[in-house]
GROMACS .gro file of C-alpha atoms in nm:
model
  259
    1MET     CA    1  -3.266  -6.620 -13.340
    2ALA     CA    2  -3.457  -6.803 -13.599
    3THR     CA    3  -3.261  -6.828 -13.979
    4MET     CA    4  -3.432  -6.824 -14.267
    5PHE     CA    5  -3.341  -7.004 -14.586
    6GLU     CA    6  -3.287  -6.881 -14.901
    7PRO     CA    7  -3.259  -7.071 -15.242
    8SER     CA    8  -2.978  -6.943 -15.470
    9LEU     CA    9  -3.144  -7.032 -15.765
   10PRO     CA   10  -3.519  -6.985 -15.868
   11ALA     CA   11  -3.792  -7.207 -15.831
   12SER     CA   12  -3.780  -7.316 -16.219
   13ALA     CA   13  -3.432  -7.388 -16.192
   14MET     CA   14  -3.461  -7.705 -15.900
   15ARG     CA   15  -3.730  -7.867 -16.136
   16PRO     CA   16  -3.602  -8.241 -16.200
   17PRO     CA   17  -3.421  -8.208 -16.574
   18TYR     CA   18  -3.643  -8.391 -16.885
   19SER     CA   19  -3.486  -8.768 -16.928
   20SER     CA   20  -3.270  -8.728 -17.262
   21ALA     CA   21  -2.921  -8.881 -17.336
   22SER     CA   22  -2.753  -8.478 -17.338
   23ALA     CA   23  -2.861  -8.420 -16.983
   24PRO     CA   24  -2.659  -8.293 -16.709
   25SER     CA   25  -2.603  -8.570 -16.419
   26MET     CA   26  -2.801  -8.576 -16.114
   27ALA     CA   27  -2.538  -8.416 -15.902
   28ASP     CA   28  -2.444  -8.192 -16.169
   29SER     CA   29  -2.828  -8.125 -16.140
   30LEU     CA   30  -2.850  -8.053 -15.741
   31PRO     CA   31  -2.885  -7.633 -15.666
   32SER     CA   32  -2.616  -7.470 -15.503
   33ILE     CA   33  -2.760  -7.375 -15.093
   34ASN     CA   34  -2.567  -7.116 -14.894
   35PHE     CA   35  -2.659  -7.200 -14.530
   36GLY     CA   36  -2.467  -6.892 -14.351
   37PHE     CA   37  -2.314  -7.070 -14.099
   38ASP     CA   38  -2.051  -6.847 -14.064
   39GLU     CA   39  -2.339  -6.592 -14.037
   40LEU     CA   40  -2.481  -6.759 -13.799
   41ARG     CA   41  -2.175  -6.843 -13.614
   42ASP     CA   42  -2.087  -6.497 -13.549
   43ARG     CA   43  -2.442  -6.374 -13.458
   44MET     CA   44  -2.443  -6.667 -13.179
   45ALA     CA   45  -2.066  -6.557 -13.045
   46LYS     CA   46  -2.200  -6.235 -13.026
   47PHE     CA   47  -2.552  -6.372 -12.884
   48THR     CA   48  -2.278  -6.561 -12.653
   49VAL     CA   49  -2.128  -6.327 -12.541
   50LYS     CA   50  -2.421  -6.078 -12.436
   51PHE     CA   51  -2.580  -6.340 -12.249
   52ASP     CA   52  -2.265  -6.404 -12.057
   53ALA     CA   53  -2.229  -6.008 -11.995
   54PHE     CA   54  -2.625  -6.025 -11.884
   55ILE     CA   55  -2.577  -6.340 -11.624
   56GLU     CA   56  -2.231  -6.144 -11.497
   57THR     CA   57  -2.390  -5.857 -11.465
   58GLY     CA   58  -2.751  -6.070 -11.331
   59ARG     CA   59  -2.480  -6.268 -11.105
   60LYS     CA   60  -2.293  -5.957 -10.944
   61ARG     CA   61  -2.634  -5.814 -10.884
   62VAL     CA   62  -2.758  -6.021 -10.726
   63LEU     CA   63  -2.400  -6.072 -10.527
   64GLU     CA   64  -2.409  -5.702 -10.427
   65GLU     CA   65  -2.813  -5.747 -10.351
   66ARG     CA   66  -2.764  -6.027 -10.155
   67ASN     CA   67  -2.461  -5.856  -9.994
   68GLN     CA   68  -2.616  -5.529  -9.923
   69PHE     CA   69  -2.907  -5.738  -9.778
   70ARG     CA   70  -2.694  -5.906  -9.546
   71VAL     CA   71  -2.545  -5.616  -9.442
   72ASN     CA   72  -2.902  -5.447  -9.386
   73ILE     CA   73  -2.979  -5.796  -9.179
   74ALA     CA   74  -2.637  -5.677  -8.947
   75GLU     CA   75  -2.719  -5.327  -8.945
   76LEU     CA   76  -3.079  -5.389  -8.814
   77GLN     CA   77  -3.011  -5.669  -8.558
   78GLU     CA   78  -2.722  -5.453  -8.435
   79ASP     CA   79  -2.969  -5.188  -8.417
   80GLN     CA   80  -3.233  -5.443  -8.267
   81ARG     CA   81  -2.939  -5.537  -8.028
   82MET     CA   82  -2.858  -5.184  -7.946
   83LYS     CA   83  -3.230  -5.096  -7.872
   84LYS     CA   84  -3.336  -5.403  -7.689
   85LYS     CA   85  -2.991  -5.297  -7.473
   86ASP     CA   86  -3.165  -4.925  -7.432
   87ILE     CA   87  -3.488  -5.079  -7.365
   88GLU     CA   88  -3.291  -5.283  -7.060
   89ILE     CA   89  -3.141  -4.969  -6.949
   90LEU     CA   90  -3.443  -4.816  -6.923
   91GLN     CA   91  -3.638  -5.068  -6.776
   92LEU     CA   92  -3.339  -5.124  -6.493
   93LYS     CA   93  -3.391  -4.682  -6.509
   94THR     CA   94  -3.780  -4.725  -6.449
   95SER     CA   95  -3.747  -5.002  -6.155
   96SER     CA   96  -3.510  -4.782  -5.968
   97HIS     CA   97  -3.753  -4.537  -5.999
   98GLN     CA   98  -4.019  -4.682  -5.948
   99GLN     CA   99  -3.867  -4.823  -5.600
  100THR     CA  100  -3.751  -4.466  -5.584
  101LEU     CA  101  -4.081  -4.324  -5.587
  102ALA     CA  102  -4.189  -4.602  -5.321
  103LYS     CA  103  -3.963  -4.534  -5.049
  104GLU     CA  104  -4.036  -4.142  -5.131
  105THR     CA  105  -4.356  -4.222  -5.100
  106ALA     CA  106  -4.327  -4.410  -4.771
  107GLU     CA  107  -4.079  -4.172  -4.633
  108THR     CA  108  -4.336  -3.886  -4.692
  109ALA     CA  109  -4.662  -4.070  -4.552
  110GLU     CA  110  -4.381  -4.147  -4.244
  111MET     CA  111  -4.358  -3.770  -4.228
  112HIS     CA  112  -4.722  -3.673  -4.253
  113ALA     CA  113  -4.779  -3.942  -3.992
  114ALA     CA  114  -4.492  -3.760  -3.740
  115ILE     CA  115  -4.647  -3.486  -3.830
  116SER     CA  116  -4.972  -3.584  -3.750
  117ALA     CA  117  -4.851  -3.713  -3.396
  118LEU     CA  118  -4.681  -3.416  -3.326
  119THR     CA  119  -4.952  -3.156  -3.394
  120GLU     CA  120  -5.168  -3.431  -3.183
  121GLN     CA  121  -4.925  -3.376  -2.899
  122ARG     CA  122  -4.847  -2.992  -2.952
  123ASN     CA  123  -5.188  -2.987  -2.904
  124ALA     CA  124  -5.249  -3.202  -2.626
  125HIS     CA  125  -4.982  -3.005  -2.441
  126ARG     CA  126  -5.164  -2.639  -2.515
  127SER     CA  127  -5.494  -2.799  -2.422
  128ALA     CA  128  -5.338  -2.935  -2.096
  129LYS     CA  129  -5.133  -2.604  -2.042
  130ASP     CA  130  -5.443  -2.437  -2.073
  131SER     CA  131  -5.634  -2.677  -1.788
  132ILE     CA  132  -5.350  -2.648  -1.588
  133LEU     CA  133  -5.325  -2.264  -1.617
  134SER     CA  134  -5.740  -2.250  -1.534
  135GLN     CA  135  -5.706  -2.474  -1.215
  136ILE     CA  136  -5.355  -2.283  -1.163
  137ALA     CA  137  -5.586  -1.937  -1.161
  138SER     CA  138  -5.887  -2.142  -0.972
  139THR     CA  139  -5.647  -2.251  -0.725
  140GLN     CA  140  -5.504  -1.911  -0.639
  141ALA     CA  141  -5.871  -1.769  -0.678
  142LEU     CA  142  -5.974  -2.032  -0.419
  143ILE     CA  143  -5.606  -1.984  -0.236
  144ASP     CA  144  -5.707  -1.618  -0.195
  145ALA     CA  145  -6.026  -1.679  -0.071
  146LYS     CA  146  -5.920  -1.867   0.191
  147LEU     CA  147  -5.623  -1.623   0.290
  148SER     CA  148  -5.846  -1.318   0.319
  149GLN     CA  149  -6.097  -1.566   0.511
  150GLN     CA  150  -5.806  -1.662   0.765
  151ARG     CA  151  -5.724  -1.292   0.722
  152ALA     CA  152  -6.066  -1.188   0.839
  153HIS     CA  153  -6.125  -1.454   1.108
  154ALA     CA  154  -5.768  -1.402   1.259
  155ALA     CA  155  -5.882  -1.042   1.296
  156HIS     CA  156  -6.154  -1.137   1.426
  157VAL     CA  157  -6.000  -1.383   1.693
  158ASN     CA  158  -5.770  -1.118   1.834
  159SER     CA  159  -6.089  -0.869   1.856
  160GLN     CA  160  -6.205  -1.134   2.011
  161ALA     CA  161  -5.907  -1.217   2.196
  162ARG     CA  162  -5.910  -0.841   2.370
  163HIS     CA  163  -6.259  -0.960   2.496
  164ASP     CA  164  -6.204  -1.327   2.607
  165VAL     CA  165  -5.868  -1.284   2.795
  166PRO     CA  166  -5.978  -1.109   3.043
  167GLU     CA  167  -6.278  -1.307   3.097
  168LEU     CA  168  -6.048  -1.609   3.090
  169ASP     CA  169  -5.868  -1.457   3.336
  170PHE     CA  170  -6.157  -1.433   3.585
  171TRP     CA  171  -6.276  -1.768   3.522
  172THR     CA  172  -5.917  -1.881   3.576
  173GLN     CA  173  -5.893  -1.696   3.873
  174ASN     CA  174  -6.208  -1.712   4.040
  175LEU     CA  175  -6.425  -1.984   3.888
  176GLY     CA  176  -6.187  -2.330   3.858
  177LEU     CA  177  -6.106  -2.274   3.500
  178ARG     CA  178  -5.732  -2.448   3.372
  179LEU     CA  179  -5.653  -2.378   3.022
  180GLU     CA  180  -5.487  -2.679   2.876
  181GLY     CA  181  -5.328  -2.774   2.541
  182ALA     CA  182  -5.583  -3.108   2.374
  183GLY     CA  183  -5.224  -3.271   2.209
  184VAL     CA  184  -5.339  -3.161   1.895
  185ASN     CA  185  -5.310  -2.841   1.704
  186ASP     CA  186  -5.657  -2.617   1.671
  187ARG     CA  187  -5.761  -2.792   1.977
  188LEU     CA  188  -5.821  -2.652   2.314
  189LYS     CA  189  -5.900  -2.807   2.667
  190PHE     CA  190  -6.087  -2.615   2.930
  191VAL     CA  191  -6.141  -2.819   3.292
  192PHE     CA  192  -6.354  -2.768   3.529
  193THR     CA  193  -6.280  -2.812   3.878
  194HIS     CA  194  -6.492  -2.702   4.219
  195ILE     CA  195  -6.826  -2.809   4.053
  196ASP     CA  196  -6.923  -3.102   4.239
  197GLU     CA  197  -7.010  -2.989   4.624
  198ARG     CA  198  -6.899  -3.308   4.730
  199ASP     CA  199  -6.575  -3.330   4.610
  200TRP     CA  200  -6.372  -2.958   4.490
  201THR     CA  201  -6.136  -3.110   4.333
  202LYS     CA  202  -6.309  -3.333   4.131
  203GLU     CA  203  -6.260  -3.293   3.719
  204ALA     CA  204  -6.492  -3.191   3.392
  205TRP     CA  205  -6.418  -3.080   3.098
  206PHE     CA  206  -6.411  -3.052   2.739
  207GLU     CA  207  -6.229  -3.006   2.431
  208LEU     CA  208  -6.277  -2.710   2.178
  209ASN     CA  209  -6.198  -2.785   1.834
  210THR     CA  210  -6.072  -2.450   1.612
  211GLU     CA  211  -6.007  -2.602   1.317
  212LYS     CA  212  -6.253  -2.430   1.151
  213ARG     CA  213  -6.462  -2.162   1.134
  214ASP     CA  214  -6.768  -2.352   1.309
  215TYR     CA  215  -6.641  -2.497   1.668
  216GLU     CA  216  -6.672  -2.782   1.781
  217ILE     CA  217  -6.682  -2.989   2.087
  218ARG     CA  218  -6.556  -3.360   2.021
  219THR     CA  219  -6.526  -3.436   2.354
  220CYS     CA  220  -6.653  -3.381   2.709
  221LYS     CA  221  -6.644  -3.596   3.075
  222PRO     CA  222  -6.853  -3.642   3.186
  223LYS     CA  223  -7.084  -3.711   2.911
  224LEU     CA  224  -7.296  -3.441   2.839
  225ASP     CA  225  -7.632  -3.428   2.656
  226ASP     CA  226  -7.564  -3.384   2.275
  227GLU     CA  227  -7.813  -3.104   2.189
  228ARG     CA  228  -7.790  -2.920   2.475
  229VAL     CA  229  -7.384  -2.914   2.396
  230GLU     CA  230  -7.479  -2.860   2.025
  231LYS     CA  231  -7.750  -2.540   2.124
  232GLN     CA  232  -7.380  -2.390   2.339
  233LEU     CA  233  -7.225  -2.378   2.026
  234GLU     CA  234  -7.465  -2.283   1.825
  235GLU     CA  235  -7.426  -1.956   1.998
  236LEU     CA  236  -7.098  -1.946   2.007
  237ASN     CA  237  -7.069  -1.996   1.678
  238GLU     CA  238  -7.288  -1.706   1.623
  239SER     CA  239  -7.204  -1.469   1.860
  240ARG     CA  240  -6.833  -1.534   1.854
  241LYS     CA  241  -6.795  -1.479   2.262
  242LEU     CA  242  -6.601  -1.763   2.487
  243GLY     CA  243  -6.806  -1.625   2.786
  244PRO     CA  244  -7.131  -1.800   2.744
  245LEU     CA  245  -7.003  -2.113   2.628
  246LEU     CA  246  -6.822  -2.169   2.921
  247LYS     CA  247  -7.056  -2.047   3.145
  248GLY     CA  248  -7.276  -2.246   2.982
  249MET     CA  249  -7.123  -2.612   2.988
  250ARG     CA  250  -6.998  -2.576   3.361
  251GLU     CA  251  -7.416  -2.571   3.433
  252LEU     CA  252  -7.445  -2.826   3.213
  253PHE     CA  253  -7.158  -3.019   3.442
  254VAL     CA  254  -7.271  -2.886   3.741
  255GLU     CA  255  -7.622  -3.072   3.659
  256ALA     CA  256  -7.448  -3.411   3.550
  257MET     CA  257  -7.237  -3.356   3.910
  258VAL     CA  258  -7.586  -3.403   4.082
  259ALA     CA  259  -7.744  -3.620   3.860
   0.00000   0.00000   0.00000
């Protein structure tokens, strides 16, 4: 702080004295100056105290602010560390969750595939069942029709047998006919004798196949004309009478023997 110089004498007193023998000395004539050092020292001391207090206060404030800054930094770092740890935990949970979702998605897909396969198998089994039931029904219908035909045929055969048996007895007793088995089911062998005047013991025969509704002659000896044999069979299958067949075959054998 600036200190103004204040003279203790008026300006006229500071002028140099006139030269005279009675004039005082130069030292005596010097003005008396009060520089105010004590006041200045006191004011400087007060200023120093205030300045030191200001510096101390500033230093304390800076230290407090620095300490608080360090505390804040430490808290921020700790908070950052905790958040980083939380992020890592969340990432682990997210990864685990994603793996679980992927596993569940794969299991769901497998379940859907298994359900689709089972559904297809069920539909296939239903279709096969329906087809088998249809085939069973169709087969049963065919069996019923076949049984009905067989019963009708058996009834017809029984009815025809009542007429054929007496006629067969007549042929076997009087006309040299012998009835034999052909060694195969549903086949009869008719053997004729007394058809060759040169040799009454000479035999001629044919095998009648009764397996089907329309009878067939598979073998005959001696060999006869196929068309004439077929004609005899047509008459038999139409009339279902055995007598005309035996008569016609005997005549054919007699002609073959003569020839």
